[in-house]
mmCIF file of C-alpha atoms and ligand atoms in Angstrom:
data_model
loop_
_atom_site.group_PDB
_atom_site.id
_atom_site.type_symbol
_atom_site.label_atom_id
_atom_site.label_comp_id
_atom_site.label_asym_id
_atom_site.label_seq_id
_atom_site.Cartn_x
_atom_site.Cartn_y
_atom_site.Cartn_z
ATOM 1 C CA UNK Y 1 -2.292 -6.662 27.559
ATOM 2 C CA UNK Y 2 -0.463 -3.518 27.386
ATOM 3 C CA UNK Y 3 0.430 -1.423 24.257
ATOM 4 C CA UNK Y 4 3.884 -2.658 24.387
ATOM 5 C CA UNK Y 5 2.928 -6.068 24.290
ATOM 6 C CA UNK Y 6 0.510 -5.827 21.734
ATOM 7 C CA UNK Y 7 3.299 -4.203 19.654
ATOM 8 C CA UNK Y 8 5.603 -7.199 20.293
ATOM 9 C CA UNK Y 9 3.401 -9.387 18.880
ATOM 10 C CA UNK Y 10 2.490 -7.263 16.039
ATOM 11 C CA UNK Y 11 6.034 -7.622 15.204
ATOM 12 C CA UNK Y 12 5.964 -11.344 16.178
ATOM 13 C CA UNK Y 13 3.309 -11.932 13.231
ATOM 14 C CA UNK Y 14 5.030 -10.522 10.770
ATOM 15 C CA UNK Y 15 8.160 -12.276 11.223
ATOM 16 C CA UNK Y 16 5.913 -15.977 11.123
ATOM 17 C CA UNK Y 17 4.271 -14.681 8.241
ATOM 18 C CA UNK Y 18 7.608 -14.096 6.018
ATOM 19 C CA UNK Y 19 8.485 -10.918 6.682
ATOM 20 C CA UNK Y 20 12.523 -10.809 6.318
ATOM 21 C CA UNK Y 21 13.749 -7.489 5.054
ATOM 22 C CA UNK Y 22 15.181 -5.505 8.166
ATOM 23 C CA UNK Y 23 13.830 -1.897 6.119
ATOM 24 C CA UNK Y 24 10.605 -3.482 6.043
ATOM 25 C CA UNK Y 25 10.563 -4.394 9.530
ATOM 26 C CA UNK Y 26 11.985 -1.372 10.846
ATOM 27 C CA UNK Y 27 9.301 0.693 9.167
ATOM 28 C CA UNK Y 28 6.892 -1.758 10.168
ATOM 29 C CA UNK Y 29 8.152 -1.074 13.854
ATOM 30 C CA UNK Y 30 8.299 2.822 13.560
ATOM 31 C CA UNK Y 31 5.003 3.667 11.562
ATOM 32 C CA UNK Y 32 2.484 3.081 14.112
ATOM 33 C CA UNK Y 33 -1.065 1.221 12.881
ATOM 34 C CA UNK Y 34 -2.908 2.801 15.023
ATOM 35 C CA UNK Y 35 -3.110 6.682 13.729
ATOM 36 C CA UNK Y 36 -4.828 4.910 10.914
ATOM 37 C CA UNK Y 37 -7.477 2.541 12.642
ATOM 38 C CA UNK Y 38 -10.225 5.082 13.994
ATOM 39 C CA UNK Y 39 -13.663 4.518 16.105
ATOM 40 C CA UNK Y 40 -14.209 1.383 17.108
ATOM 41 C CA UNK Y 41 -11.947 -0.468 15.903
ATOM 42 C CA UNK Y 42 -8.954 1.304 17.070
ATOM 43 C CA UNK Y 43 -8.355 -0.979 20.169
ATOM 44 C CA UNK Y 44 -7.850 -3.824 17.501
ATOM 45 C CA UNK Y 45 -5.190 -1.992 15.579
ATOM 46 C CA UNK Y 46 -2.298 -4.134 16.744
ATOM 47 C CA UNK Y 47 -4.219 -7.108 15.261
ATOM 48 C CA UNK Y 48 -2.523 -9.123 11.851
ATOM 49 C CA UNK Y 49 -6.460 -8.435 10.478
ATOM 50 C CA UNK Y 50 -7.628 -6.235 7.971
ATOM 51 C CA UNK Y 51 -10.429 -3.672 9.324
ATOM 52 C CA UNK Y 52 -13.190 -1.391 8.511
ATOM 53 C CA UNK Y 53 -12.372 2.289 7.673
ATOM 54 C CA UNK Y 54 -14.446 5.036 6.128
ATOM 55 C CA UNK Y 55 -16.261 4.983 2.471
ATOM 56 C CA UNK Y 56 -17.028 1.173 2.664
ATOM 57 C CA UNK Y 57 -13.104 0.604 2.478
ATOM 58 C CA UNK Y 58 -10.407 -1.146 4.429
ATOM 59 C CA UNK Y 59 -6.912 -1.285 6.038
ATOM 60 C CA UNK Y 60 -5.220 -4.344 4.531
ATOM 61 C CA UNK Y 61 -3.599 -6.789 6.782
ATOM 62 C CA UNK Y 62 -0.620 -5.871 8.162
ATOM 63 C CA UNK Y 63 1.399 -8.684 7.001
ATOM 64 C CA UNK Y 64 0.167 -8.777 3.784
ATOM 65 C CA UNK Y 65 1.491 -4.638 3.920
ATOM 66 C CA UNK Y 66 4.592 -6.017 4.668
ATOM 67 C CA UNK Y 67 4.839 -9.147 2.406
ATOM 68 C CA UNK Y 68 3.687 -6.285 -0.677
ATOM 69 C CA UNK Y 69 6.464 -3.856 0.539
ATOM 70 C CA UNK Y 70 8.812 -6.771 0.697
ATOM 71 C CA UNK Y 71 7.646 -7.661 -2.349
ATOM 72 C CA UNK Y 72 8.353 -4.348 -4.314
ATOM 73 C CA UNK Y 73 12.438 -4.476 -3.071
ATOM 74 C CA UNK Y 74 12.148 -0.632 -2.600
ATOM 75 C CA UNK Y 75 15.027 1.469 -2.354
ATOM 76 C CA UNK Y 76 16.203 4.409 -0.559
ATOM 77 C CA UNK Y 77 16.320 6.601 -4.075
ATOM 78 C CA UNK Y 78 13.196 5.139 -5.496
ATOM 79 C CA UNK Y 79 10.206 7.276 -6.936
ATOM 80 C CA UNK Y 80 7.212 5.181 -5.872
ATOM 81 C CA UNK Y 81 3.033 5.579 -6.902
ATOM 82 C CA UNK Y 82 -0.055 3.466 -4.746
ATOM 83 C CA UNK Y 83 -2.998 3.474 -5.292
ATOM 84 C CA UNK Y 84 -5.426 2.960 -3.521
ATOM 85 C CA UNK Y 85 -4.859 5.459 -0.426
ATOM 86 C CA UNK Y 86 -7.568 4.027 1.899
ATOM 87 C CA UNK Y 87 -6.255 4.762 5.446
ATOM 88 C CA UNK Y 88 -2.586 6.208 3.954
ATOM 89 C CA UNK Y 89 -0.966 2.822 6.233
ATOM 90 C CA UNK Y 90 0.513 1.458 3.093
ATOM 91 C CA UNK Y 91 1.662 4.934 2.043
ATOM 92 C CA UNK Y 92 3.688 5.599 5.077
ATOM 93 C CA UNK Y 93 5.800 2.104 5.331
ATOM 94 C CA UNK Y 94 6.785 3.109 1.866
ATOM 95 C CA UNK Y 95 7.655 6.616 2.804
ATOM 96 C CA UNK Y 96 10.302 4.756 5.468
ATOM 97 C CA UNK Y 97 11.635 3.104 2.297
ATOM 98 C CA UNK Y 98 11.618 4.835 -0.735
ATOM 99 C CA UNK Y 99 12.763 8.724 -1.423
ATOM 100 C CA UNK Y 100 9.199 9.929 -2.451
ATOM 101 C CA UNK Y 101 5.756 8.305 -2.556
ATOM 102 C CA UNK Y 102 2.887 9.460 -4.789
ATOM 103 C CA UNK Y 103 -0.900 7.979 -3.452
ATOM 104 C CA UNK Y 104 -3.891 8.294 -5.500
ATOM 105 C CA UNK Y 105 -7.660 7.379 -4.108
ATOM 106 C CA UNK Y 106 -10.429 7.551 -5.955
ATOM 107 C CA UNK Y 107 -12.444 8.881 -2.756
ATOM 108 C CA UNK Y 108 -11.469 12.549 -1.437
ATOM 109 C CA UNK Y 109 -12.399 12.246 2.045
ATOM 110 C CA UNK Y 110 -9.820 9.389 2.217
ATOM 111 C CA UNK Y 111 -7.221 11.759 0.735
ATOM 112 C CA UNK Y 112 -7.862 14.845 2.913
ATOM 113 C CA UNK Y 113 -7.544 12.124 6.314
ATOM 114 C CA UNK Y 114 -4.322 10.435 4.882
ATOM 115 C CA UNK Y 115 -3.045 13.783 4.453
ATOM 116 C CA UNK Y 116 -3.942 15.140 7.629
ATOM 117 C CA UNK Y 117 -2.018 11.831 9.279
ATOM 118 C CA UNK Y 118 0.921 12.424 7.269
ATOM 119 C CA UNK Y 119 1.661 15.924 8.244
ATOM 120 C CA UNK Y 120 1.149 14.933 11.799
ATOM 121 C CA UNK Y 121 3.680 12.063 11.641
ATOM 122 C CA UNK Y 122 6.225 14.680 9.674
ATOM 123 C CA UNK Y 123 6.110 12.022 6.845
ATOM 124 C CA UNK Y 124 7.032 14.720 4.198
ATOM 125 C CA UNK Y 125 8.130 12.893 1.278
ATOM 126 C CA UNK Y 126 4.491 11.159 0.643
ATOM 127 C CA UNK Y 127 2.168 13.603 -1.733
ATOM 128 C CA UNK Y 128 -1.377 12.250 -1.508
ATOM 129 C CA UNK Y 129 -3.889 12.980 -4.186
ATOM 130 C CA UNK Y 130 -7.561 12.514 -5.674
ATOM 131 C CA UNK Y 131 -8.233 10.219 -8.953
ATOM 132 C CA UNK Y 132 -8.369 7.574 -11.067
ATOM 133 C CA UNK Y 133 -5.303 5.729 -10.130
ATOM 134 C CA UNK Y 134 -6.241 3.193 -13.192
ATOM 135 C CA UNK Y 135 -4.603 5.666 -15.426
ATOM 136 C CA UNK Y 136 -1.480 6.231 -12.707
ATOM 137 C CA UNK Y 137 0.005 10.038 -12.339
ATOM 138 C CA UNK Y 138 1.851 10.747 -16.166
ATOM 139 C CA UNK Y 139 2.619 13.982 -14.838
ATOM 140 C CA UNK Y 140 5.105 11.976 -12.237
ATOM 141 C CA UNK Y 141 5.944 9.228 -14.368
ATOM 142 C CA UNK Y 142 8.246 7.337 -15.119
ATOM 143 C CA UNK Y 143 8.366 5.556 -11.434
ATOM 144 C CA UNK Y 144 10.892 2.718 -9.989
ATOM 145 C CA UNK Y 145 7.985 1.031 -8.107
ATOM 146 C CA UNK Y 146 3.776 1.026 -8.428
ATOM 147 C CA UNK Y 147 1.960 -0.673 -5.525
ATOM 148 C CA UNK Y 148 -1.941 -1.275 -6.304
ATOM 149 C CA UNK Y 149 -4.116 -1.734 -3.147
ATOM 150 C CA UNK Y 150 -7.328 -2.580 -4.696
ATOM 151 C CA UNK Y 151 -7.858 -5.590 -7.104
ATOM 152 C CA UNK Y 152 -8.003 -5.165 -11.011
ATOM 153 C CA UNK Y 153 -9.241 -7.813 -13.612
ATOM 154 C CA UNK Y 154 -5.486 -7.313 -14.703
ATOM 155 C CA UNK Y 155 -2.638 -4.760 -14.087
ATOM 156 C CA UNK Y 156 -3.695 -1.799 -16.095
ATOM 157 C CA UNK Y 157 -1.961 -0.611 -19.246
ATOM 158 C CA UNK Y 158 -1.478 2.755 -18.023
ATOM 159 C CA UNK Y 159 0.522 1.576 -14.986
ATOM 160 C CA UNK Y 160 2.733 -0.595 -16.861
ATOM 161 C CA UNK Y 161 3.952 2.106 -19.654
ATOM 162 C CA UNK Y 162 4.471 3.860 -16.677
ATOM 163 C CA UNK Y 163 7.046 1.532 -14.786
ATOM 164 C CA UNK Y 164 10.631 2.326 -15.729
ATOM 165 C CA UNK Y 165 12.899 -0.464 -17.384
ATOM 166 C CA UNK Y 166 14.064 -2.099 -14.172
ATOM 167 C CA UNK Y 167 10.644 -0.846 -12.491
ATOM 168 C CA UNK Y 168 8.801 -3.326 -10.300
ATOM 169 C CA UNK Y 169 5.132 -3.320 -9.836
ATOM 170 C CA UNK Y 170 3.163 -5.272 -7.225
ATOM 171 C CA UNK Y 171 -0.924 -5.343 -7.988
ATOM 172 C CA UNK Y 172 -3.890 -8.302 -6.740
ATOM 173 C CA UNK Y 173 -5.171 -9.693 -10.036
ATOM 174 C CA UNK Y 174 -8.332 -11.091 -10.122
ATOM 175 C CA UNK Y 175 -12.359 -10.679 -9.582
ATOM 176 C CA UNK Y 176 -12.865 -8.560 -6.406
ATOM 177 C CA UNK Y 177 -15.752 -11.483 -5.007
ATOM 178 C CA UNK Y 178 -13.232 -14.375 -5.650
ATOM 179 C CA UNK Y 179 -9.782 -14.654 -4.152
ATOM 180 C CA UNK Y 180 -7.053 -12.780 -6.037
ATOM 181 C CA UNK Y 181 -3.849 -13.299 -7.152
ATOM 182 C CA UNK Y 182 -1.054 -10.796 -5.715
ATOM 183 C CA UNK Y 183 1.454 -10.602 -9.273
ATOM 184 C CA UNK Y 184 4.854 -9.304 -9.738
ATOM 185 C CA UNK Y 185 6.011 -7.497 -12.893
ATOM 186 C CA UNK Y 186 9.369 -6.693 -13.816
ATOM 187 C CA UNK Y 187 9.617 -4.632 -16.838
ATOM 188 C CA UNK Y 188 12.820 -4.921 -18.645
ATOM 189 C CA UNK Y 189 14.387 -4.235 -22.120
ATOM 190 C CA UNK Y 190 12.833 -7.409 -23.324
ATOM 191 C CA UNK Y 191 9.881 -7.022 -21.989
ATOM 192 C CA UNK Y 192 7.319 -7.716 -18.872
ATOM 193 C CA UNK Y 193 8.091 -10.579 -16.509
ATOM 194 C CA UNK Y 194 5.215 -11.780 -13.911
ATOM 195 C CA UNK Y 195 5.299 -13.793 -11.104
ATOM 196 C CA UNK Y 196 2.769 -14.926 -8.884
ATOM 197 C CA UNK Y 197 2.968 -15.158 -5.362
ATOM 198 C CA UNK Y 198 0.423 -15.047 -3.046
ATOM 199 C CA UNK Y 199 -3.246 -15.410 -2.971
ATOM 200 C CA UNK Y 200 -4.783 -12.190 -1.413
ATOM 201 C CA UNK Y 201 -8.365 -10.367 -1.143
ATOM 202 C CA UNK Y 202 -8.408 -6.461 -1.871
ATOM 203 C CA UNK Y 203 -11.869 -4.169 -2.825
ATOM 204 C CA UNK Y 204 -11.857 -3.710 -6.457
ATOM 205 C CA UNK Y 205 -10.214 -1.499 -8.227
ATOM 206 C CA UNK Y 206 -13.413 1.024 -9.171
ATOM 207 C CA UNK Y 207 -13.429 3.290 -12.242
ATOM 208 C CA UNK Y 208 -13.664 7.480 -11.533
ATOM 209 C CA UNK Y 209 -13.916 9.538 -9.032
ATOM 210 C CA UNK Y 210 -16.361 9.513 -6.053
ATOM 211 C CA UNK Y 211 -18.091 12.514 -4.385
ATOM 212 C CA UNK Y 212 -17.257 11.740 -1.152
HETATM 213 N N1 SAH W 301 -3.534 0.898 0.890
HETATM 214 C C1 SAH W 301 -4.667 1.145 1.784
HETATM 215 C C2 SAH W 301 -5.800 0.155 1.624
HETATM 216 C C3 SAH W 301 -6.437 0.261 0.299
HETATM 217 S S1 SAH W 301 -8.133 -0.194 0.220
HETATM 218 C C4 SAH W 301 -4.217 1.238 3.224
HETATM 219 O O1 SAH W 301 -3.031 1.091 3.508
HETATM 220 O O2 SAH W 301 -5.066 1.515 4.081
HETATM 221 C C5 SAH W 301 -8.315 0.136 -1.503
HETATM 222 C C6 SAH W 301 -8.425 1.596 -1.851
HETATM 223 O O3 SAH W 301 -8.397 1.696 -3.267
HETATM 224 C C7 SAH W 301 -9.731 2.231 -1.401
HETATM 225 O O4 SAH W 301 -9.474 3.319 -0.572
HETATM 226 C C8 SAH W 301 -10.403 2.650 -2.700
HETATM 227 O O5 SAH W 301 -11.099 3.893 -2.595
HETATM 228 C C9 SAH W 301 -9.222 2.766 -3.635
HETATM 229 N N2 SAH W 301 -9.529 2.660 -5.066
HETATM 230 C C10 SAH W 301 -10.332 1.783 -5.702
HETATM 231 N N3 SAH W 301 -10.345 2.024 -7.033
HETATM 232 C C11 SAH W 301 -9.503 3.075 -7.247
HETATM 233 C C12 SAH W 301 -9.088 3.806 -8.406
HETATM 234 N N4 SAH W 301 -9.530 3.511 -9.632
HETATM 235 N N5 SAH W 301 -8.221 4.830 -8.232
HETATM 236 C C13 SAH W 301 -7.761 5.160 -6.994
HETATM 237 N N6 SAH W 301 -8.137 4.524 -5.878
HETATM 238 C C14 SAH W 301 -8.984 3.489 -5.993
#
């Protein structure tokens, strides 16, 4: 099968897997996978599967990239953090939807490839950066949107007092060797709001920095 093919049914997938929001779709369609699949896995980068990158991580699933972007009703004037860099996939179909994206990983090496991908693909609105994302970016805050890619016991107090009233956040709650579940919270003037709606499996949300 040729690359156009494989791209069809990239597309194809998402569609049967929920995915209805045109901007999702259309960034889903523009931001191509596979800058961000390297090595030997890069002929599989078309495929709804999460896969192998470097420091023992992984690119999520494309549909479940989608279903979280879909998830986080991002709009054109939003301020949005992730963490939980990994590859920097997740970080561009934002940067097709929101006005600027901040991504923290915990790993550097991750941070300095991401970076090096987003430069390439002129995505100049996404500012990629080493840390702790447990205790989010205060020097940023307060953001419309926060998108965690790695799975936390439960959404981290830092990351909520940084949400704006109105502010969505999307994070996978649960323990990283049992299956998690993804949780919506809506902060408003009365307070949080969760909803549950998917199960999902992300790597755990680690505490500090790594040396690599
Ligand atoms: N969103 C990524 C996939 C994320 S994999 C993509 O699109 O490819 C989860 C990532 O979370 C890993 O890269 C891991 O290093 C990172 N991570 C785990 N704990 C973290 C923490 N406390 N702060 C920042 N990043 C963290």
């Amino acid at each position: 099968m040729d690359t156009a093919e494989l791209k069809m049914q990239f597309m194809f997938a998402l569609r049967s897997k929920g995915v209805t929001d045109t901007r999702v779709l259309m960034a889903m369609e523009t931001i191509d996978r596979g800058f961000f699949v390297k090595g030997i896995f890069a002929n599989r980068a078309y495929e709804d599967t999460p896969l192998p990158i470097a420091c023992g991580q992984t690119i999520s699933q494309p549909s479940v990239v989608a279903l979280m972007s879909q998830a986080l009703k991002v709009s054109p004037r939003d301020k949005v953090l992730e963490v939980g860099t990994g590859s920097g996939y997740q970080a561009a179909i934002l940067s097709q939807l929101a006005r600027r994206v901040y991504t923290i990983d915990r790993h550097p090496r991750l941070v300095r490839e991401a970076s090096t991908i987003f430069r390439r693909l002129d995505l100049n609105n996404i500012t990629a950066l080493t840390g702790d994302g447990s205790f989010g970016l205060p020097e940023q805050a307060p953001f419309d949107r926060i998108i965690v890619t790695a799975a936390a016991e439960d959404p981290p107090g830092p990351l909520l007092a940084q949400l704006k009233i109105g502010g969505i956040m999307v994070v996978p709650v649960g323990q990283s060797d049992a299956v998690q579940s993804l949780i919506r919270v809506t902060k408003t003037e009365e307070g949080l709001h969760y909803d549950e709606l998917r199960p999902v499996r992300f790597v755990p949300l680690v505490e500090g920095i790594d040396k690599d």
